Amino acid sequence: MAGDPNAPHFPRSAPIDAYGKGGFAFAGMSHRGSLLCLPDAIWAWDVTDPVKIDRYSLDRVFAAANSIDTLLIGTGTGLWLPPPQLRQALKAVRVVLDTMQTGPAVRTYNIMIGERRRVAAALIAVP
């Protein structure tokens, strides 16, 4: 999917139907690259390595914090511990952070949106 980086790929949340081969499938569409899934839209996310995750890369999460209780970060195939300042910044806007590999993050995200919970997911694409 290409186009305006300031426009969402999908105008609401949706379960992730498949992941792998460098992308994701959702809502009858496919996307190559990482995704940022918010309660109001699904966006392309330019992060490919967890060490690049910071407040700036999560600007859309902070902007939508009033509609998010939990942020799941799918870290690709490896594990990552977020820096304390990022965890504190999210806590200040009342968003709980949970990090895990992308596969478990996708499964957890799908369960949580199925339960209509206020969840967002930042998912690094996996090969």
PDB file of N, CA and C in Angstrom, residues 13 15 88:
ATOM      1  N   SER A  13     -10.088   0.436  13.670  1.00  0.00           N
ATOM      2  CA  SER A  13      -9.307  -0.736  14.068  1.00  0.00           C
ATOM      3  C   SER A  13      -9.846  -1.965  13.338  1.00  0.00           C
ATOM      4  N   PRO A  15      -8.937  -6.531  13.105  1.00  0.00           N
ATOM      5  CA  PRO A  15      -8.030  -7.621  13.471  1.00  0.00           C
ATOM      6  C   PRO A  15      -6.993  -7.847  12.375  1.00  0.00           C
ATOM      7  N   GLN A  88       7.790   5.726  31.330  1.00  0.00           N
ATOM      8  CA  GLN A  88       7.282   6.804  32.189  1.00  0.00           C
ATOM      9  C   GLN A  88       6.408   7.778  31.405  1.00  0.00           C
TER      10      GLN A  88
END
